[in-house]
Short mmCIF file of C-alpha atoms and ligand atoms in Angstrom, two decimals:
data_model
loop_
_atom_site.label_atom_id
_atom_site.label_comp_id
_atom_site.label_asym_id
_atom_site.label_seq_id
_atom_site.Cartn_x
_atom_site.Cartn_y
_atom_site.Cartn_z
CA MET A 1 153.19 -149.86 159.10
CA LYS A 2 154.95 -153.42 158.98
CA GLN A 3 157.94 -153.61 161.21
CA ILE A 4 160.80 -156.04 160.22
CA PRO A 5 162.82 -156.79 163.36
CA HIS A 6 166.26 -158.42 163.82
CA LEU A 7 166.29 -162.17 164.51
CA ILE A 8 168.56 -162.91 167.39
CA ALA A 9 168.63 -166.15 169.29
CA ALA A 10 165.64 -167.23 167.30
CA LYS A 11 163.76 -164.16 168.76
CA PRO A 12 162.49 -160.91 167.09
CA VAL A 13 164.22 -157.96 168.30
CA PRO A 14 162.82 -154.58 167.59
CA GLY A 15 165.32 -151.90 166.39
CA ALA A 16 166.54 -148.88 168.41
CA THR A 17 166.21 -147.07 164.89
CA ALA A 18 164.79 -147.97 161.69
CA THR A 19 165.05 -147.53 157.90
CA PRO A 20 161.87 -147.10 155.52
CA VAL A 21 161.38 -149.76 152.99
CA PHE A 22 159.74 -149.04 149.74
CA ASN A 23 157.59 -150.75 147.17
CA PRO A 24 159.45 -149.68 143.95
CA ALA A 25 156.41 -150.27 141.78
CA THR A 26 154.22 -147.84 143.60
CA GLY A 27 157.05 -145.55 145.07
CA GLU A 28 155.27 -145.99 148.34
CA GLN A 29 156.73 -147.14 151.81
CA SER A 30 155.73 -150.37 152.82
CA ALA A 31 157.67 -151.38 156.03
CA GLN A 32 160.34 -150.14 158.51
CA VAL A 33 163.35 -152.39 158.98
CA ALA A 34 165.30 -152.49 161.95
CA SER A 35 168.67 -150.84 161.90
CA GLY A 36 171.44 -152.37 164.15
CA GLY A 37 175.06 -151.82 165.19
CA ALA A 38 177.64 -152.83 167.73
CA GLY A 39 174.89 -153.93 170.31
CA GLU A 40 173.06 -156.15 167.98
CA ILE A 41 176.11 -157.72 166.54
CA ALA A 42 177.34 -158.45 169.81
CA ALA A 43 174.10 -159.85 170.87
CA ALA A 44 173.86 -162.20 167.82
CA MET A 45 177.59 -163.13 168.43
CA ALA A 46 176.72 -164.17 171.86
CA ALA A 47 173.59 -166.38 170.57
CA ALA A 48 175.71 -167.97 167.86
CA GLY A 49 178.85 -168.20 170.13
CA SER A 50 176.99 -170.29 172.36
CA ALA A 51 175.09 -172.42 169.93
CA PHE A 52 178.15 -173.23 167.82
CA PRO A 53 179.80 -176.05 170.03
CA ALA A 54 176.82 -178.33 169.85
CA TRP A 55 176.15 -177.58 166.18
CA ALA A 56 179.69 -178.19 165.33
CA ALA A 57 179.65 -181.59 167.26
CA THR A 58 176.37 -182.59 165.57
CA ALA A 59 176.97 -185.27 162.99
CA PRO A 60 177.31 -184.29 159.40
CA SER A 61 174.59 -186.46 158.33
CA LYS A 62 172.26 -185.16 161.18
CA ARG A 63 173.21 -181.40 159.69
CA ALA A 64 172.37 -182.64 156.25
CA LYS A 65 168.84 -183.85 157.60
CA VAL A 66 168.22 -180.09 158.12
CA MET A 67 169.25 -179.16 154.51
CA TYR A 68 166.97 -181.86 153.09
CA GLU A 69 163.94 -180.30 155.05
CA MET A 70 165.09 -176.75 154.07
CA ARG A 71 165.10 -178.11 150.32
CA ARG A 72 161.56 -179.18 150.84
CA LEU A 73 160.38 -176.01 152.44
CA LEU A 74 161.84 -173.79 149.95
CA GLU A 75 160.12 -175.83 147.24
CA ALA A 76 156.74 -175.84 149.24
CA ARG A 77 157.01 -171.89 150.03
CA LYS A 78 158.64 -170.56 146.91
CA ASP A 79 155.78 -168.56 145.72
CA GLU A 80 155.62 -166.84 149.24
CA ILE A 81 159.36 -166.20 149.32
CA ALA A 82 159.20 -164.77 145.63
CA SER A 83 156.27 -162.46 146.45
CA ALA A 84 158.05 -160.98 149.41
CA ILE A 85 161.09 -160.49 146.99
CA SER A 86 159.24 -158.92 144.17
CA ALA A 87 157.50 -156.64 146.57
CA GLU A 88 160.56 -155.19 147.86
CA HIS A 89 162.93 -155.53 145.05
CA GLY A 90 160.48 -154.91 142.08
CA LYS A 91 161.61 -157.92 139.96
CA THR A 92 158.94 -159.99 138.05
CA HIS A 93 157.42 -162.86 139.98
CA THR A 94 159.09 -165.45 137.60
CA ASP A 95 162.56 -163.96 137.94
CA ALA A 96 161.96 -164.19 141.70
CA LEU A 97 160.92 -167.69 141.46
CA GLY A 98 164.22 -168.35 139.37
CA GLU A 99 166.24 -166.70 142.18
CA VAL A 100 164.70 -168.97 144.71
CA ALA A 101 165.40 -172.07 142.64
CA ARG A 102 169.10 -171.02 142.11
CA GLY A 103 169.51 -170.75 145.83
CA GLN A 104 167.89 -174.01 146.24
CA GLU A 105 170.53 -175.52 144.30
CA VAL A 106 173.04 -174.58 146.66
CA VAL A 107 170.91 -176.37 149.64
CA GLU A 108 170.86 -179.57 147.28
CA TYR A 109 174.66 -179.50 146.93
CA ALA A 110 174.87 -178.95 151.04
CA CYS A 111 172.77 -182.12 151.41
CA GLY A 112 175.74 -183.96 150.53
CA ILE A 113 177.93 -182.60 153.39
CA PRO A 114 179.04 -186.12 154.67
CA GLN A 115 180.57 -186.90 151.50
CA LEU A 116 181.94 -183.30 151.07
CA LEU A 117 183.54 -183.22 154.53
CA LYS A 118 185.26 -186.72 153.95
CA GLY A 119 189.04 -186.56 154.91
CA SER A 120 191.72 -188.74 153.76
CA TYR A 121 193.95 -191.09 155.47
CA SER A 122 197.28 -192.65 154.95
CA ARG A 123 198.42 -195.57 156.86
CA ASN A 124 202.13 -195.99 157.64
CA VAL A 125 203.55 -192.78 156.23
CA SER A 126 206.73 -193.75 158.11
CA GLY A 127 207.60 -196.76 160.52
CA GLY A 128 204.17 -197.07 162.57
CA VAL A 129 203.27 -193.79 161.69
CA ASP A 130 199.63 -192.87 160.25
CA CYS A 131 198.37 -189.52 158.92
CA TYR A 132 194.78 -188.27 158.21
CA ASP A 133 193.07 -185.02 157.48
CA GLU A 134 189.90 -183.25 157.98
CA ARG A 135 188.00 -180.27 157.58
CA GLN A 136 186.64 -178.51 160.72
CA PRO A 137 184.40 -175.54 160.98
CA LEU A 138 185.79 -172.16 161.60
CA GLY A 139 183.25 -170.86 164.34
CA VAL A 140 181.07 -167.89 163.83
CA VAL A 141 181.07 -166.65 160.39
CA ALA A 142 178.93 -163.73 158.97
CA GLY A 143 177.39 -162.88 155.38
CA ILE A 144 176.79 -159.37 154.19
CA THR A 145 174.59 -159.36 151.19
CA PRO A 146 173.34 -156.97 148.32
CA PHE A 147 169.97 -155.96 147.54
CA ASN A 148 169.54 -157.40 143.99
CA PHE A 149 169.21 -161.12 145.24
CA PRO A 150 167.56 -160.92 148.75
CA ALA A 151 167.16 -164.80 148.83
CA MET A 152 169.68 -166.42 146.53
CA VAL A 153 172.85 -164.40 147.54
CA PRO A 154 172.28 -165.45 151.28
CA LEU A 155 171.60 -168.96 149.85
CA TRP A 156 174.92 -169.07 148.39
CA MET A 157 176.47 -168.70 151.85
CA MET A 158 174.19 -170.13 154.45
CA PRO A 159 173.73 -173.69 153.40
CA MET A 160 177.40 -174.18 153.04
CA ALA A 161 178.44 -172.50 156.35
CA LEU A 162 175.74 -174.18 158.46
CA ALA A 163 176.28 -177.59 156.74
CA CYS A 164 179.92 -177.35 157.59
CA GLY A 165 179.13 -176.86 161.09
CA ASN A 166 179.59 -172.91 161.68
CA ALA A 167 177.00 -170.53 163.22
CA PHE A 168 176.00 -167.75 160.95
CA ILE A 169 175.12 -164.05 161.36
CA LEU A 170 173.47 -162.61 158.14
CA LYS A 171 173.40 -158.99 157.48
CA PRO A 172 171.00 -158.57 154.71
CA SER A 173 170.52 -155.40 152.35
CA GLU A 174 168.41 -152.79 154.15
CA ARG A 175 166.45 -152.29 150.90
CA ASP A 176 164.67 -155.52 150.62
CA PRO A 177 164.70 -157.46 154.22
CA SER A 178 161.65 -159.29 154.22
CA ALA A 179 162.79 -162.39 152.23
CA PRO A 180 166.02 -162.84 154.32
CA ASN A 181 163.75 -162.92 157.50
CA LEU A 182 161.65 -165.42 155.77
CA LEU A 183 164.33 -167.80 155.10
CA HIS A 184 165.44 -167.52 158.82
CA ASP A 185 162.15 -168.81 159.86
CA LEU A 186 162.32 -171.76 157.29
CA TRP A 187 165.74 -172.74 158.61
CA ARG A 188 164.20 -172.82 162.04
CA GLU A 189 161.21 -174.98 160.85
CA ALA A 190 163.84 -176.96 159.00
CA GLY A 191 165.25 -178.08 162.33
CA LEU A 192 168.07 -175.65 162.90
CA PRO A 193 168.83 -175.13 166.51
CA ASP A 194 168.14 -171.83 168.13
CA GLY A 195 170.98 -169.19 167.82
CA VAL A 196 172.86 -171.01 165.19
CA LEU A 197 171.43 -168.58 162.62
CA ASN A 198 170.84 -164.83 163.51
CA VAL A 199 169.95 -161.75 161.25
CA VAL A 200 170.91 -158.39 161.84
CA HIS A 201 169.73 -155.69 159.73
CA GLY A 202 171.15 -152.31 159.06
CA ALA A 203 173.93 -150.70 156.93
CA LYS A 204 177.43 -149.54 157.54
CA GLU A 205 177.35 -149.60 161.42
CA ALA A 206 176.27 -153.20 161.53
CA VAL A 207 178.77 -154.10 158.73
CA ASP A 208 181.42 -152.38 160.67
CA ALA A 209 180.75 -154.04 163.81
CA ILE A 210 181.02 -157.42 162.11
CA LEU A 211 184.41 -156.45 160.77
CA ASP A 212 185.70 -155.36 163.99
CA HIS A 213 184.06 -158.22 166.24
CA PRO A 214 186.92 -160.19 167.43
CA GLY A 215 184.75 -163.39 167.86
CA ILE A 216 183.76 -163.58 164.01
CA ALA A 217 186.04 -165.68 162.18
CA ALA A 218 185.09 -165.34 158.73
CA VAL A 219 183.26 -162.99 156.65
CA SER A 220 181.36 -163.51 153.06
CA PHE A 221 180.67 -160.13 151.20
CA VAL A 222 178.62 -159.74 147.88
CA GLY A 223 178.12 -156.22 146.91
CA SER A 224 179.59 -153.20 144.84
CA THR A 225 183.46 -153.33 144.32
CA PRO A 226 184.28 -150.14 146.49
CA ILE A 227 182.43 -151.82 149.57
CA ALA A 228 183.94 -155.09 148.74
CA GLN A 229 187.37 -153.56 148.83
CA TYR A 230 186.64 -151.93 152.10
CA VAL A 231 185.22 -154.90 153.75
CA TYR A 232 188.07 -156.97 152.48
CA SER A 233 190.73 -154.68 153.82
CA ARG A 234 189.17 -154.03 157.07
CA GLY A 235 188.11 -157.63 157.67
CA ALA A 236 191.60 -159.05 156.79
CA ALA A 237 193.36 -156.44 158.82
CA ASN A 238 191.26 -157.69 161.89
CA GLY A 239 192.58 -161.28 161.12
CA LYS A 240 189.55 -162.65 159.54
CA ARG A 241 189.17 -164.81 156.52
CA VAL A 242 187.19 -162.81 154.02
CA GLN A 243 185.79 -163.35 150.52
CA ALA A 244 184.36 -160.17 149.16
CA LEU A 245 182.76 -160.36 145.73
CA GLY A 246 182.28 -157.04 143.87
CA GLY A 247 180.72 -155.26 140.93
CA ALA A 248 180.94 -156.07 137.26
CA LYS A 249 180.80 -154.98 133.45
CA ASN A 250 180.00 -158.09 131.56
CA HIS A 251 180.77 -158.04 127.86
CA LEU A 252 179.01 -160.41 125.28
CA VAL A 253 180.92 -160.83 122.10
CA VAL A 254 178.88 -161.33 118.96
CA MET A 255 180.97 -162.84 115.91
CA PRO A 256 180.13 -162.54 112.22
CA ASP A 257 179.28 -166.15 112.09
CA ALA A 258 176.98 -165.99 115.14
CA ASP A 259 173.12 -166.75 114.78
CA LEU A 260 172.28 -163.09 115.20
CA ASP A 261 168.64 -163.65 116.33
CA GLN A 262 169.81 -166.00 118.99
CA ALA A 263 172.42 -163.48 120.09
CA ALA A 264 169.91 -160.61 120.05
CA ASP A 265 167.48 -162.70 122.20
CA ALA A 266 170.23 -163.65 124.59
CA LEU A 267 171.19 -159.83 124.71
CA MET A 268 167.51 -159.04 125.81
CA GLY A 269 167.33 -161.31 128.62
CA ALA A 270 170.86 -160.89 129.95
CA GLY A 271 170.78 -156.86 129.60
CA TYR A 272 167.00 -156.28 130.55
CA GLY A 273 165.99 -159.22 132.76
CA SER A 274 165.75 -157.85 136.48
CA ALA A 275 166.08 -154.37 134.91
CA GLY A 276 169.95 -155.01 134.55
CA GLU A 277 170.24 -155.32 138.31
CA ARG A 278 172.28 -158.27 138.16
CA CYS A 279 176.00 -158.65 138.78
CA MET A 280 175.90 -161.16 135.61
CA ALA A 281 173.95 -158.73 133.60
CA VAL A 282 175.33 -158.17 130.27
CA SER A 283 175.70 -154.33 129.88
CA VAL A 284 178.09 -154.38 126.92
CA ALA A 285 177.52 -155.87 123.51
CA VAL A 286 180.60 -156.35 121.34
CA PRO A 287 179.78 -156.98 117.94
CA VAL A 288 182.63 -158.04 115.57
CA GLY A 289 182.93 -155.98 112.42
CA GLU A 290 180.69 -153.32 111.13
CA LYS A 291 178.34 -155.49 109.21
CA THR A 292 177.68 -157.63 112.45
CA ALA A 293 177.13 -154.37 114.52
CA ASP A 294 174.58 -152.74 111.98
CA ALA A 295 172.61 -156.15 111.74
CA LEU A 296 172.65 -156.70 115.51
CA VAL A 297 171.47 -152.98 116.41
CA ALA A 298 168.80 -153.50 113.63
CA LYS A 299 167.92 -156.85 115.51
CA LEU A 300 167.86 -155.14 119.24
CA LYS A 301 166.18 -151.86 118.45
CA PRO A 302 162.56 -153.28 117.95
CA ARG A 303 162.99 -155.77 120.56
CA VAL A 304 164.00 -153.08 123.33
CA GLN A 305 161.14 -150.96 122.13
CA ALA A 306 158.75 -153.88 122.54
CA LEU A 307 160.04 -154.61 126.23
CA LYS A 308 156.95 -155.34 128.54
CA ILE A 309 157.62 -153.35 131.56
CA GLY A 310 155.44 -153.51 134.60
CA PRO A 311 154.63 -154.33 138.40
CA ALA A 312 155.30 -158.32 139.54
CA THR A 313 151.64 -158.66 139.75
CA ASP A 314 151.36 -158.33 135.82
CA ALA A 315 152.14 -161.72 134.75
CA SER A 316 152.99 -160.53 131.23
CA ALA A 317 155.88 -158.15 132.48
CA GLU A 318 159.33 -159.14 131.32
CA MET A 319 161.02 -156.41 133.77
CA GLY A 320 160.01 -154.20 136.67
CA PRO A 321 160.87 -150.96 138.17
CA LEU A 322 164.44 -150.15 139.59
CA VAL A 323 164.97 -150.70 143.44
CA THR A 324 164.85 -147.11 144.72
CA ARG A 325 163.94 -143.62 143.22
CA ALA A 326 167.81 -142.56 143.90
CA HIS A 327 169.11 -145.46 141.76
CA ARG A 328 166.61 -144.88 139.12
CA ASP A 329 167.81 -141.30 139.05
CA LYS A 330 171.37 -142.41 139.07
CA VAL A 331 170.97 -144.66 136.04
CA SER A 332 168.97 -142.11 134.07
CA SER A 333 171.96 -139.78 134.43
CA TYR A 334 174.17 -142.16 132.99
CA ILE A 335 171.90 -142.20 129.94
CA ASP A 336 172.17 -138.33 129.86
CA ALA A 337 176.03 -138.45 130.20
CA GLY A 338 176.38 -141.02 127.22
CA ALA A 339 174.18 -138.92 125.04
CA ALA A 340 176.18 -135.93 125.89
CA GLU A 341 179.49 -137.81 125.46
CA GLY A 342 178.75 -138.81 121.64
CA ALA A 343 176.98 -142.41 121.95
CA GLU A 344 174.05 -142.61 119.69
CA LEU A 345 170.92 -143.00 121.55
CA VAL A 346 169.00 -145.55 119.79
CA VAL A 347 166.34 -146.39 122.22
CA ASP A 348 165.61 -143.83 125.26
CA GLY A 349 163.89 -145.32 128.44
CA ARG A 350 164.03 -141.99 130.26
CA GLY A 351 160.75 -140.64 131.37
CA LEU A 352 158.62 -143.91 131.49
CA LYS A 353 155.58 -143.37 133.24
CA LEU A 354 152.97 -146.41 133.94
CA GLN A 355 149.40 -145.54 134.42
CA GLY A 356 148.30 -146.29 137.90
CA TYR A 357 151.90 -146.42 139.19
CA GLU A 358 153.03 -142.91 138.54
CA LYS A 359 155.25 -142.67 141.56
CA GLY A 360 157.25 -146.04 140.81
CA PHE A 361 160.90 -146.08 140.02
CA TRP A 362 160.58 -146.78 136.44
CA LEU A 363 162.76 -146.70 133.72
CA GLY A 364 162.47 -148.02 130.18
CA GLY A 365 164.91 -150.15 128.28
CA THR A 366 167.90 -148.07 126.75
CA LEU A 367 170.06 -148.91 123.69
CA LEU A 368 173.37 -146.77 123.14
CA ASP A 369 175.19 -147.38 119.87
CA ARG A 370 178.80 -146.45 119.18
CA VAL A 371 179.84 -146.26 122.85
CA THR A 372 183.56 -145.81 123.44
CA PRO A 373 185.92 -147.17 126.38
CA THR A 374 186.35 -143.53 127.71
CA MET A 375 182.58 -142.76 128.03
CA SER A 376 181.28 -143.19 131.65
CA VAL A 377 178.55 -145.28 130.56
CA TYR A 378 181.20 -147.79 129.38
CA ARG A 379 183.52 -147.15 132.38
CA ASP A 380 181.07 -147.54 135.12
CA GLU A 381 178.88 -150.35 136.53
CA ILE A 382 175.47 -148.92 135.98
CA PHE A 383 173.38 -151.60 137.05
CA GLY A 384 170.25 -150.84 134.97
CA PRO A 385 168.43 -151.65 131.98
CA VAL A 386 171.26 -149.82 129.87
CA LEU A 387 172.77 -151.70 127.03
CA SER A 388 175.85 -150.17 125.59
CA VAL A 389 177.07 -151.35 121.90
CA VAL A 390 180.85 -150.98 121.60
CA ARG A 391 181.89 -151.99 118.06
CA ALA A 392 185.05 -153.84 117.78
CA LYS A 393 186.97 -153.85 114.52
CA ASP A 394 187.82 -157.65 114.73
CA TYR A 395 188.08 -160.30 117.42
CA GLU A 396 191.45 -159.59 118.75
CA ASP A 397 189.96 -155.96 119.45
CA ALA A 398 187.28 -157.49 121.19
CA VAL A 399 189.50 -159.57 123.37
CA SER A 400 191.72 -156.63 124.42
CA LEU A 401 188.80 -154.50 125.32
CA ILE A 402 187.61 -157.28 127.72
CA ASN A 403 190.86 -157.92 129.04
CA ALA A 404 191.72 -154.29 129.62
CA ASN A 405 188.51 -153.62 131.93
CA PRO A 406 189.18 -153.72 135.52
CA PHE A 407 185.86 -155.76 136.16
CA ALA A 408 186.19 -159.36 135.18
CA ASN A 409 182.90 -161.17 136.58
CA GLY A 410 181.43 -162.84 133.50
CA THR A 411 181.55 -162.71 129.76
CA ALA A 412 180.24 -164.54 126.90
CA LEU A 413 181.03 -165.24 123.09
CA PHE A 414 178.47 -166.20 120.49
CA THR A 415 179.92 -167.86 117.49
CA ARG A 416 179.80 -171.25 115.58
CA ASP A 417 183.65 -171.44 115.53
CA GLY A 418 184.72 -174.01 117.87
CA ASP A 419 188.54 -172.53 117.29
CA ALA A 420 187.36 -169.16 118.42
CA ALA A 421 185.48 -170.27 121.24
CA ARG A 422 188.37 -172.31 122.55
CA ASP A 423 190.80 -169.55 122.31
CA PHE A 424 188.43 -167.15 123.97
CA ALA A 425 187.64 -169.56 127.04
CA GLY A 426 191.45 -169.98 127.28
CA ARG A 427 192.72 -166.28 126.80
CA ILE A 428 189.65 -164.27 128.21
CA GLN A 429 190.78 -162.83 131.78
CA VAL A 430 187.26 -163.10 133.37
CA GLY A 431 186.00 -165.72 136.14
CA MET A 432 182.73 -166.99 134.46
CA VAL A 433 182.50 -167.56 130.82
CA GLY A 434 179.73 -168.47 128.39
CA ILE A 435 179.96 -169.98 124.87
CA ASN A 436 176.64 -168.90 123.40
CA VAL A 437 175.38 -168.92 126.95
CA PRO A 438 174.80 -165.32 127.95
CA ILE A 439 174.57 -165.73 131.82
CA PRO A 440 177.21 -168.14 132.57
CA VAL A 441 176.04 -168.52 136.56
CA PRO A 442 177.77 -171.84 137.46
CA VAL A 443 175.35 -174.64 139.00
CA GLY A 444 175.30 -175.22 142.65
CA PHE A 445 177.90 -178.09 142.54
CA HIS A 446 180.28 -175.64 140.64
CA SER A 447 181.61 -172.58 142.39
CA PHE A 448 180.94 -168.74 141.57
CA GLY A 449 183.41 -165.95 141.63
CA GLY A 450 184.72 -163.52 139.17
CA TRP A 451 188.59 -161.99 138.76
CA LYS A 452 190.15 -158.84 139.13
CA SER A 453 188.27 -156.09 140.97
CA SER A 454 185.08 -158.42 140.84
CA ILE A 455 186.55 -160.25 143.75
CA PHE A 456 188.81 -159.82 146.75
CA GLY A 457 189.98 -162.83 148.64
CA SER A 458 190.97 -166.18 147.21
CA HIS A 459 187.91 -168.35 147.43
CA GLY A 460 184.60 -168.17 145.11
CA VAL A 461 181.08 -168.89 146.81
CA TYR A 462 179.24 -172.00 147.12
CA GLY A 463 180.07 -175.57 145.49
CA PRO A 464 183.48 -176.94 146.61
CA GLU A 465 184.94 -173.40 147.01
CA GLY A 466 182.27 -172.75 149.78
CA VAL A 467 183.27 -175.80 151.60
CA HIS A 468 187.01 -174.76 151.35
CA PHE A 469 186.14 -171.12 152.56
CA TYR A 470 184.06 -172.29 155.73
CA THR A 471 186.19 -174.89 156.76
CA ARG A 472 190.10 -175.11 157.69
CA LEU A 473 192.16 -178.16 157.13
CA LYS A 474 193.66 -180.28 160.21
CA THR A 475 196.06 -182.81 159.74
CA VAL A 476 196.78 -185.48 162.38
CA THR A 477 200.02 -187.32 162.49
CA SER A 478 200.05 -190.36 164.96
CA ARG A 479 202.05 -193.25 166.28
CA TRP A 480 200.91 -195.50 169.07
CA PRO A 481 203.19 -196.79 171.94
CA THR A 482 203.81 -200.26 170.26
CA GLY A 483 205.49 -198.76 167.45
CA ILE A 484 209.13 -198.61 166.77
CA ARG A 485 211.27 -196.65 169.34
CA SER A 486 214.27 -194.89 167.62
CA GLY A 487 215.30 -192.47 170.62
CA ALA A 488 215.49 -188.64 170.30
CA GLN A 489 215.51 -187.27 166.67
CA PHE A 490 216.94 -183.94 166.26
CA HIS A 491 216.86 -183.68 162.47
CA PHE A 492 214.39 -184.50 159.94
CA THR A 493 214.79 -188.09 158.62
CA GLU A 494 214.25 -189.73 155.24
CA ARG A 495 211.09 -191.93 155.22
P1 LIG B 501 176.18 -152.17 148.13
O1 LIG B 501 177.85 -152.63 148.00
O2 LIG B 501 175.75 -150.84 148.14
O3 LIG B 501 175.72 -152.96 149.40
C1 LIG B 501 175.95 -154.27 149.75
C2 LIG B 501 176.08 -154.58 151.29
O4 LIG B 501 177.07 -153.66 151.90
C3 LIG B 501 174.87 -154.25 151.76
O5 LIG B 501 174.28 -155.23 152.88
C4 LIG B 501 174.83 -152.71 152.42
O6 LIG B 501 174.15 -152.63 153.48
C5 LIG B 501 176.32 -152.85 152.71
N1 LIG B 501 177.06 -151.40 152.62
C6 LIG B 501 176.50 -150.44 151.84
N2 LIG B 501 177.39 -149.28 151.93
C7 LIG B 501 178.34 -149.72 152.95
C8 LIG B 501 179.37 -149.12 153.57
N3 LIG B 501 179.51 -147.76 153.27
N4 LIG B 501 180.08 -149.63 154.61
C9 LIG B 501 179.87 -150.85 154.97
N5 LIG B 501 178.67 -151.58 154.23
C10 LIG B 501 177.99 -150.86 153.60
O7 LIG B 501 175.74 -153.20 146.98
P2 LIG B 501 174.11 -153.08 146.33
O8 LIG B 501 173.78 -151.66 145.71
O9 LIG B 501 173.33 -153.49 147.51
O10 LIG B 501 174.10 -154.21 145.37
C11 LIG B 501 174.64 -154.17 144.00
C12 LIG B 501 175.92 -154.29 143.83
O11 LIG B 501 176.44 -155.66 144.28
C13 LIG B 501 176.45 -154.24 142.33
O12 LIG B 501 177.68 -153.68 142.41
C14 LIG B 501 176.60 -155.46 141.78
O13 LIG B 501 177.34 -156.08 140.70
C15 LIG B 501 177.03 -156.47 143.13
N6 LIG B 501 176.80 -157.74 143.35
C16 LIG B 501 177.86 -158.57 142.96
C17 LIG B 501 177.76 -159.98 142.99
C18 LIG B 501 178.77 -160.99 142.47
O14 LIG B 501 178.71 -162.03 142.78
N7 LIG B 501 180.00 -160.44 142.20
C19 LIG B 501 176.27 -160.44 143.03
C20 LIG B 501 175.29 -159.58 143.23
C21 LIG B 501 175.65 -158.28 143.53
#
């Protein structure tokens, strides 16, 4: 059985205990991953703490060289990383390649770190007094990541934290740990000094050890809302800087004037791509008006029935299995509940079996119409290939529905009406908005982050927000002895 170790001070460290890792397509165990706690976090902290001063003192232009090399390595090894992702997550190979490419964008942005860290200087702010500011690294920082993007989400964090001069401890998801270990090896190959990056595997015990360790200055978390809230509260109570990104329920509004084929295609990709296991997946379609709703559902139904579902090794597959058996069963139980609560089951994905993959964690694409806001299928984040149609009577009804939802990660409006689009972008209470773009994940030189219970803490991830999160501002005001002598001053003076 393949053993996946921790990586501390650039060395593999076997786990005292281990967790099984599965191939979701076959349903069989493929590996065992080490599971750490306070001891492993302390060891990673010791390695990162000793590596930090030299790394922080390395010129930003030299740190940028590591970023350039990492960018090259990600390009050269993307197929290998994508295969590692698919084997443990289940997503298709093309989708896994897309994940690597989105992570690579952040590395590209981090290549510009000398420019991004450039401070400002003001000469003669007062008689003979000059003032400048700079952004300094925080020290040892940690990242805790979810199963659904085992390469992209660590790459939202690591390039920014490392380029800014911090040392990093990654605690990836225990469900798909191979890709994070591969990334660690690529960073070393790119020239990152030993100990600057460490990977500790595990679950709650490892997370709690990170949150309680006094040496860790900041924590970036991406995962479900209840754990995000927990991580934020416990980390902040221990004096750490914390950004904790949570779950989502993303709506796509279809206006009567929209191109319905374009909207239906967009809903297919955004609702069922990666089996709906994306924090920016669209799980609620909101057609405006009964006529739009009837026409949209008529277009969606045959598309959902025709979804090609298969293992990542099948190049024609559009969607793979769910990550674990327990998760598949949970998603399936939401379909039971939706039907029992009165939703119209237009396409039922339950009970899907694939020849040769009978033990895999499969679930077919599911479409529910006439869902209402009180049903559990609407209220909860399902994180599976289930699209709910909530019919809005008019545009205002659609806006109110979205603004009343506690989640606020992403949303989209499909329309040809510029006025409606402008109004929507301005008034909607959601962090990332698409206009005729179903999954508005910002590019690497902007920043990612939702609002309300989709984020706890004040900074989004990567882009300019990443630089701010992983550095702190220092402002130096100086006067040289040859300057004007004014005697002791006991009050603020006008400049
Ligand atoms: P999760 O919250 O179960 O796990 C996330 C991380 O927290 C993992 O590393 C896990 O080991 C750890 N963890 C789990 N339970 C814990 C506990 N009780 N105490 C401490 N740590 C714990 O999330 P997941 O199932 O891996 O990922 C899916 C979730 O992540 C979805 O809710 C999805 O919306 C969200 N997500 C959000 C974003 C975003 O940017 N907002 C991006 C990707 C995923």
